[in-house]
Short mmCIF file of N, CA and C in Angstrom, two decimals:
data_model
loop_
_atom_site.label_atom_id
_atom_site.label_comp_id
_atom_site.label_asym_id
_atom_site.label_seq_id
_atom_site.Cartn_x
_atom_site.Cartn_y
_atom_site.Cartn_z
N ARG A 1 146.08 -30.10 208.18
CA ARG A 1 146.59 -30.95 207.07
C ARG A 1 145.32 -31.58 206.31
N ILE A 2 145.47 -31.72 205.09
CA ILE A 2 144.45 -32.44 204.37
C ILE A 2 144.56 -33.87 204.59
N GLY A 3 143.40 -34.49 204.93
CA GLY A 3 143.45 -35.88 205.20
C GLY A 3 143.89 -36.30 206.56
N SER A 4 144.08 -35.31 207.39
CA SER A 4 144.53 -35.74 208.71
C SER A 4 143.40 -36.26 209.60
N ASN A 5 143.64 -37.03 210.50
CA ASN A 5 142.69 -37.65 211.35
C ASN A 5 142.58 -36.67 212.61
N SER A 6 141.35 -36.41 213.02
CA SER A 6 141.26 -35.52 214.25
C SER A 6 141.92 -36.24 215.53
N THR A 7 142.13 -37.55 215.46
CA THR A 7 142.75 -38.16 216.67
C THR A 7 144.25 -38.05 216.56
N ASP A 8 144.73 -37.43 215.53
CA ASP A 8 146.26 -37.12 215.48
C ASP A 8 146.67 -36.24 216.49
N ASN A 9 145.65 -35.40 216.82
CA ASN A 9 146.03 -34.21 217.77
C ASN A 9 145.39 -34.59 219.13
N PRO A 10 146.21 -34.73 220.22
CA PRO A 10 145.76 -35.14 221.47
C PRO A 10 144.76 -34.09 222.06
N ALA A 11 144.75 -32.90 221.51
CA ALA A 11 143.81 -31.84 221.95
C ALA A 11 142.48 -31.88 221.24
N SER A 12 142.34 -32.76 220.28
CA SER A 12 141.12 -32.75 219.46
C SER A 12 139.85 -33.08 220.39
N SER A 13 138.75 -32.61 219.89
CA SER A 13 137.54 -32.72 220.75
C SER A 13 137.17 -34.18 221.21
N PRO A 14 137.29 -35.19 220.30
CA PRO A 14 137.00 -36.56 220.80
C PRO A 14 138.10 -36.97 221.78
N ASN A 15 139.37 -36.71 221.69
CA ASN A 15 140.34 -37.01 222.68
C ASN A 15 140.06 -36.28 223.94
N ARG A 16 139.68 -35.00 223.96
CA ARG A 16 139.42 -34.25 225.11
C ARG A 16 138.16 -34.93 225.90
N LEU A 17 137.22 -35.32 225.14
CA LEU A 17 136.08 -35.95 225.71
C LEU A 17 136.49 -37.28 226.35
N ARG A 18 137.28 -38.04 225.58
CA ARG A 18 137.68 -39.33 226.08
C ARG A 18 138.48 -39.12 227.37
N ALA A 19 139.44 -38.32 227.31
CA ALA A 19 140.29 -38.01 228.53
C ALA A 19 139.48 -37.63 229.67
N THR A 20 138.45 -36.78 229.49
CA THR A 20 137.61 -36.39 230.57
C THR A 20 136.68 -37.36 231.14
N THR A 21 136.27 -38.31 230.24
CA THR A 21 135.37 -39.46 230.66
C THR A 21 136.06 -40.57 231.18
N ARG A 22 137.38 -40.59 231.17
CA ARG A 22 138.12 -41.85 231.56
C ARG A 22 137.71 -42.38 232.92
N ASP A 23 137.56 -41.56 233.96
CA ASP A 23 137.19 -41.98 235.20
C ASP A 23 135.77 -41.81 235.50
N CYS A 24 134.98 -41.17 234.56
CA CYS A 24 133.68 -40.83 234.80
C CYS A 24 132.58 -41.91 234.82
N PRO A 25 132.83 -42.97 234.00
CA PRO A 25 131.75 -44.04 233.99
C PRO A 25 131.42 -44.52 235.35
N TYR A 26 132.32 -44.70 236.28
CA TYR A 26 132.02 -45.26 237.55
C TYR A 26 131.24 -44.33 238.36
N SER A 27 131.57 -43.08 238.30
CA SER A 27 130.75 -42.06 239.13
C SER A 27 129.37 -41.85 238.49
N LEU A 28 129.21 -42.07 237.18
CA LEU A 28 127.96 -41.96 236.57
C LEU A 28 127.15 -43.25 236.49
N ASN A 29 127.85 -44.33 236.72
CA ASN A 29 127.26 -45.73 236.54
C ASN A 29 126.86 -45.98 235.11
N PHE A 30 127.67 -45.58 234.15
CA PHE A 30 127.43 -45.99 232.79
C PHE A 30 128.74 -46.51 232.15
N LYS A 31 128.59 -47.30 231.06
CA LYS A 31 129.67 -47.91 230.37
C LYS A 31 130.04 -47.01 229.23
N THR A 32 131.40 -46.89 228.96
CA THR A 32 131.87 -46.28 227.78
C THR A 32 132.12 -47.28 226.70
N VAL A 33 132.25 -46.79 225.45
CA VAL A 33 132.63 -47.77 224.38
C VAL A 33 134.03 -48.21 224.53
N PRO A 34 134.34 -49.51 224.59
CA PRO A 34 135.69 -49.95 224.78
C PRO A 34 136.58 -49.53 223.66
N GLU A 35 137.76 -49.12 223.88
CA GLU A 35 138.71 -48.75 222.90
C GLU A 35 139.52 -49.93 222.44
N SER A 36 139.92 -50.00 221.25
CA SER A 36 140.76 -51.09 220.70
C SER A 36 142.24 -50.50 220.67
N SER A 37 143.19 -51.47 220.93
CA SER A 37 144.48 -51.07 220.78
C SER A 37 144.99 -51.03 219.33
N LYS A 38 144.16 -51.51 218.50
CA LYS A 38 144.52 -51.69 217.01
C LYS A 38 143.94 -50.48 216.22
N THR A 39 143.05 -49.80 216.78
CA THR A 39 142.46 -48.70 215.92
C THR A 39 142.22 -47.42 216.87
N GLU A 40 142.04 -46.30 216.30
CA GLU A 40 141.61 -45.17 217.02
C GLU A 40 140.07 -44.85 216.76
N THR A 41 139.45 -44.59 217.85
CA THR A 41 137.96 -44.27 217.71
C THR A 41 137.74 -42.85 217.68
N VAL A 42 136.97 -42.45 216.68
CA VAL A 42 136.47 -41.02 216.63
C VAL A 42 134.99 -41.04 216.63
N PHE A 43 134.44 -40.27 217.57
CA PHE A 43 132.95 -40.42 217.81
C PHE A 43 132.32 -39.23 217.09
N LEU A 44 131.31 -39.55 216.28
CA LEU A 44 130.46 -38.56 215.70
C LEU A 44 129.51 -37.92 216.75
N HIS A 45 129.08 -38.94 217.64
CA HIS A 45 128.38 -38.46 218.86
C HIS A 45 128.75 -39.46 219.96
N TYR A 46 128.63 -39.10 221.12
CA TYR A 46 129.06 -39.89 222.34
C TYR A 46 127.72 -40.18 223.16
N PRO A 47 127.18 -41.41 222.99
CA PRO A 47 125.86 -41.62 223.61
C PRO A 47 126.16 -42.00 225.12
N VAL A 48 125.19 -41.65 225.98
CA VAL A 48 125.20 -41.91 227.27
C VAL A 48 123.73 -42.29 227.77
N ARG A 49 123.67 -43.39 228.45
CA ARG A 49 122.30 -43.87 228.88
C ARG A 49 121.98 -43.20 230.21
N VAL A 50 120.91 -42.58 230.36
CA VAL A 50 120.54 -41.93 231.67
C VAL A 50 119.11 -42.38 232.01
N GLY A 51 118.78 -42.18 233.17
CA GLY A 51 117.38 -42.73 233.66
C GLY A 51 116.33 -41.63 233.51
N ASN A 52 116.77 -40.36 233.28
CA ASN A 52 115.74 -39.29 233.42
C ASN A 52 116.02 -38.34 232.07
N LYS A 53 115.92 -38.88 230.93
CA LYS A 53 116.31 -38.20 229.72
C LYS A 53 115.55 -36.88 229.60
N GLU A 54 114.24 -36.87 229.50
CA GLU A 54 113.43 -35.73 229.22
C GLU A 54 113.71 -34.60 230.27
N ALA A 55 113.71 -34.92 231.47
CA ALA A 55 113.96 -33.91 232.58
C ALA A 55 115.42 -33.34 232.44
N LEU A 56 116.36 -34.34 232.14
CA LEU A 56 117.73 -33.96 231.96
C LEU A 56 117.97 -33.03 230.88
N LEU A 57 117.37 -33.23 229.68
CA LEU A 57 117.46 -32.32 228.51
C LEU A 57 116.90 -30.99 228.76
N LYS A 58 115.78 -30.97 229.53
CA LYS A 58 115.22 -29.65 229.88
C LYS A 58 116.11 -28.80 230.79
N LYS A 59 116.57 -29.48 231.84
CA LYS A 59 117.54 -28.80 232.81
C LYS A 59 118.81 -28.38 232.12
N ALA A 60 119.35 -29.18 231.16
CA ALA A 60 120.57 -28.98 230.46
C ALA A 60 120.41 -27.68 229.60
N GLN A 61 119.19 -27.59 228.91
CA GLN A 61 118.90 -26.40 228.12
C GLN A 61 118.85 -25.11 228.96
N LYS A 62 118.26 -25.24 230.07
CA LYS A 62 118.14 -24.08 231.01
C LYS A 62 119.52 -23.63 231.50
N GLN A 63 120.35 -24.57 231.66
CA GLN A 63 121.70 -24.25 232.23
C GLN A 63 122.81 -24.00 231.04
N GLY A 64 122.33 -24.09 229.85
CA GLY A 64 123.26 -23.80 228.72
C GLY A 64 124.24 -24.97 228.48
N ILE A 65 123.85 -26.23 228.86
CA ILE A 65 124.63 -27.43 228.76
C ILE A 65 124.12 -28.05 227.37
N GLU A 66 125.13 -28.35 226.53
CA GLU A 66 124.68 -28.90 225.19
C GLU A 66 124.65 -30.46 225.38
N LEU A 67 123.48 -31.00 225.26
CA LEU A 67 123.29 -32.48 225.13
C LEU A 67 122.31 -32.72 223.88
N GLY A 68 122.59 -33.67 223.24
CA GLY A 68 121.73 -34.15 222.12
C GLY A 68 120.88 -35.28 222.34
N SER A 69 119.87 -35.31 221.54
CA SER A 69 118.96 -36.45 221.57
C SER A 69 118.61 -36.74 220.04
N TRP A 70 119.35 -37.70 219.62
CA TRP A 70 119.25 -38.00 218.14
C TRP A 70 118.14 -38.95 217.77
N PHE A 71 117.90 -39.91 218.68
CA PHE A 71 116.97 -40.92 218.37
C PHE A 71 115.69 -40.87 219.26
N GLU A 72 114.58 -40.53 218.72
CA GLU A 72 113.35 -40.44 219.48
C GLU A 72 112.39 -41.57 219.33
N THR A 73 112.59 -42.34 218.20
CA THR A 73 111.69 -43.46 217.99
C THR A 73 112.62 -44.62 217.32
N PRO A 74 112.14 -45.87 217.48
CA PRO A 74 112.89 -46.96 217.08
C PRO A 74 113.08 -46.84 215.49
N LEU A 75 112.20 -46.14 214.73
CA LEU A 75 112.39 -45.96 213.34
C LEU A 75 112.81 -44.56 213.10
N HIS A 76 114.10 -44.32 213.17
CA HIS A 76 114.52 -42.96 213.19
C HIS A 76 114.53 -42.29 211.81
N GLY A 77 114.24 -41.03 211.80
CA GLY A 77 114.27 -40.23 210.56
C GLY A 77 113.01 -40.05 209.99
N ASN A 78 111.84 -40.36 210.56
CA ASN A 78 110.58 -40.18 209.93
C ASN A 78 109.78 -39.38 210.90
N GLU A 79 108.84 -38.60 210.29
CA GLU A 79 107.83 -37.85 211.08
C GLU A 79 106.45 -38.61 211.23
N ALA A 80 106.31 -39.61 210.42
CA ALA A 80 105.03 -40.41 210.32
C ALA A 80 104.92 -41.18 211.63
N PRO A 81 103.62 -41.39 212.07
CA PRO A 81 103.36 -42.26 213.19
C PRO A 81 103.93 -43.72 212.89
N LEU A 82 104.37 -44.35 213.92
CA LEU A 82 104.99 -45.66 213.77
C LEU A 82 103.98 -46.66 213.26
N SER A 83 102.66 -46.47 213.39
CA SER A 83 101.55 -47.38 212.91
C SER A 83 101.60 -47.45 211.42
N VAL A 84 102.01 -46.33 210.75
CA VAL A 84 102.06 -46.30 209.24
C VAL A 84 103.03 -47.41 208.73
N PHE A 85 104.04 -47.78 209.55
CA PHE A 85 104.99 -48.71 209.11
C PHE A 85 104.66 -50.13 209.82
N ALA A 86 103.55 -50.25 210.32
CA ALA A 86 103.04 -51.44 211.00
C ALA A 86 103.95 -51.81 212.17
N TYR A 87 104.54 -50.80 212.68
CA TYR A 87 105.38 -51.00 213.93
C TYR A 87 104.47 -51.23 215.15
N GLU A 88 104.71 -52.26 215.86
CA GLU A 88 104.03 -52.57 217.09
C GLU A 88 104.93 -52.23 218.29
N THR A 89 104.32 -51.48 219.18
CA THR A 89 105.11 -51.11 220.39
C THR A 89 105.54 -52.37 221.17
N GLY A 90 106.78 -52.45 221.54
CA GLY A 90 107.21 -53.71 222.22
C GLY A 90 107.98 -54.58 221.34
N SER A 91 107.89 -54.45 219.96
CA SER A 91 108.49 -55.38 219.12
C SER A 91 110.06 -55.17 219.08
N CYS A 92 110.56 -54.03 219.43
CA CYS A 92 111.98 -53.74 219.45
C CYS A 92 112.27 -53.12 220.86
N PRO A 93 112.17 -53.88 221.90
CA PRO A 93 112.30 -53.26 223.30
C PRO A 93 113.59 -52.56 223.61
N ASN A 94 114.69 -53.08 223.03
CA ASN A 94 116.02 -52.50 223.29
C ASN A 94 116.06 -51.12 222.58
N ALA A 95 115.54 -51.02 221.41
CA ALA A 95 115.54 -49.67 220.70
C ALA A 95 114.62 -48.73 221.37
N GLU A 96 113.49 -49.24 221.81
CA GLU A 96 112.56 -48.32 222.46
C GLU A 96 113.14 -47.83 223.77
N ARG A 97 113.86 -48.67 224.55
CA ARG A 97 114.55 -48.25 225.81
C ARG A 97 115.61 -47.25 225.49
N ALA A 98 116.36 -47.46 224.48
CA ALA A 98 117.50 -46.55 224.11
C ALA A 98 116.82 -45.21 223.76
N CYS A 99 115.75 -45.16 223.08
CA CYS A 99 115.08 -43.89 222.66
C CYS A 99 114.68 -43.13 223.96
N GLU A 100 114.34 -43.79 225.01
CA GLU A 100 113.93 -43.24 226.30
C GLU A 100 115.07 -42.77 227.12
N GLN A 101 116.21 -43.30 226.86
CA GLN A 101 117.31 -43.17 227.87
C GLN A 101 118.57 -42.60 227.28
N VAL A 102 118.87 -42.52 226.09
CA VAL A 102 120.10 -42.04 225.42
C VAL A 102 120.21 -40.61 225.18
N VAL A 103 121.18 -39.94 225.73
CA VAL A 103 121.50 -38.57 225.29
C VAL A 103 122.90 -38.60 224.75
N ASN A 104 123.28 -37.61 224.00
CA ASN A 104 124.55 -37.53 223.31
C ASN A 104 125.37 -36.38 223.80
N LEU A 105 126.56 -36.65 224.24
CA LEU A 105 127.47 -35.52 224.61
C LEU A 105 128.09 -34.94 223.44
N PRO A 106 128.30 -33.57 223.54
CA PRO A 106 128.87 -32.86 222.44
C PRO A 106 130.40 -33.29 222.13
N THR A 107 130.71 -33.49 220.80
CA THR A 107 131.99 -33.87 220.40
C THR A 107 132.62 -32.89 219.31
N HIS A 108 132.01 -31.76 219.10
CA HIS A 108 132.50 -30.91 218.05
C HIS A 108 133.77 -30.17 218.55
N ILE A 109 134.39 -29.46 217.57
CA ILE A 109 135.65 -28.78 217.93
C ILE A 109 135.60 -27.81 218.92
N GLY A 110 134.38 -27.23 219.28
CA GLY A 110 134.26 -26.19 220.30
C GLY A 110 134.35 -26.73 221.69
N VAL A 111 134.42 -28.07 221.86
CA VAL A 111 134.46 -28.66 223.16
C VAL A 111 135.94 -28.65 223.63
N ASP A 112 136.24 -27.77 224.61
CA ASP A 112 137.57 -27.88 225.26
C ASP A 112 137.47 -28.64 226.58
N MET A 113 138.55 -28.72 227.27
CA MET A 113 138.58 -29.48 228.50
C MET A 113 137.64 -28.85 229.61
N ASP A 114 137.60 -27.55 229.72
CA ASP A 114 136.75 -26.86 230.64
C ASP A 114 135.32 -27.21 230.32
N TYR A 115 134.95 -27.08 229.12
CA TYR A 115 133.45 -27.40 228.77
C TYR A 115 133.10 -28.77 228.92
N ALA A 116 134.02 -29.74 228.59
CA ALA A 116 133.88 -31.15 228.78
C ALA A 116 133.62 -31.52 230.23
N GLU A 117 134.44 -30.80 231.18
CA GLU A 117 134.35 -31.01 232.58
C GLU A 117 132.98 -30.51 233.05
N LYS A 118 132.54 -29.35 232.47
CA LYS A 118 131.25 -28.78 232.89
C LYS A 118 130.07 -29.69 232.55
N VAL A 119 130.18 -30.27 231.30
CA VAL A 119 129.14 -31.20 230.90
C VAL A 119 129.12 -32.42 231.85
N LEU A 120 130.29 -32.98 232.12
CA LEU A 120 130.30 -34.19 232.97
C LEU A 120 129.87 -33.86 234.43
N ASN A 121 130.25 -32.71 234.88
CA ASN A 121 129.83 -32.33 236.26
C ASN A 121 128.34 -32.19 236.31
N PHE A 122 127.78 -31.60 235.18
CA PHE A 122 126.29 -31.56 235.16
C PHE A 122 125.74 -33.02 235.18
N LEU A 123 126.24 -33.86 234.40
CA LEU A 123 125.67 -35.25 234.42
C LEU A 123 125.92 -35.88 235.74
N ARG A 124 127.02 -35.70 236.43
CA ARG A 124 127.26 -36.27 237.72
C ARG A 124 126.19 -35.71 238.77
N GLU A 125 125.77 -34.62 238.62
CA GLU A 125 124.81 -33.94 239.53
C GLU A 125 123.43 -34.38 239.20
N TYR A 126 123.08 -34.42 237.90
CA TYR A 126 121.58 -34.45 237.56
C TYR A 126 121.20 -35.77 236.81
N ALA A 127 122.10 -36.55 236.24
CA ALA A 127 121.75 -37.68 235.50
C ALA A 127 121.20 -38.78 236.47
N GLY A 128 120.07 -39.32 236.30
CA GLY A 128 119.54 -40.32 237.12
C GLY A 128 119.65 -41.73 236.56
#
């Protein structure tokens, strides 16, 4: 339908991911975004904080697990050295820590329940 919201369909990718991660935060020791009873949340990406981002991304790629890394620097979207912008390391410690620790779970239409479980089982096993 034109103008339909992907959350109208309980089998939509964000809903599959949400259903699959419902019990997962405790086993992975991470928090999910709280849902509001007043609105429906649709995730463009689903960020997860891990302790071993670089190693996890390499292992995921080798095993065919799709994980994303959208933010590599506190000033996202530029290829220039941070010094060009007079950015001083340590001036945004939360952003810097997020860049070192956040990976994104896939939320596209190709994510079915089996693949969502595969991704989460991978995280359960390898995310530090």
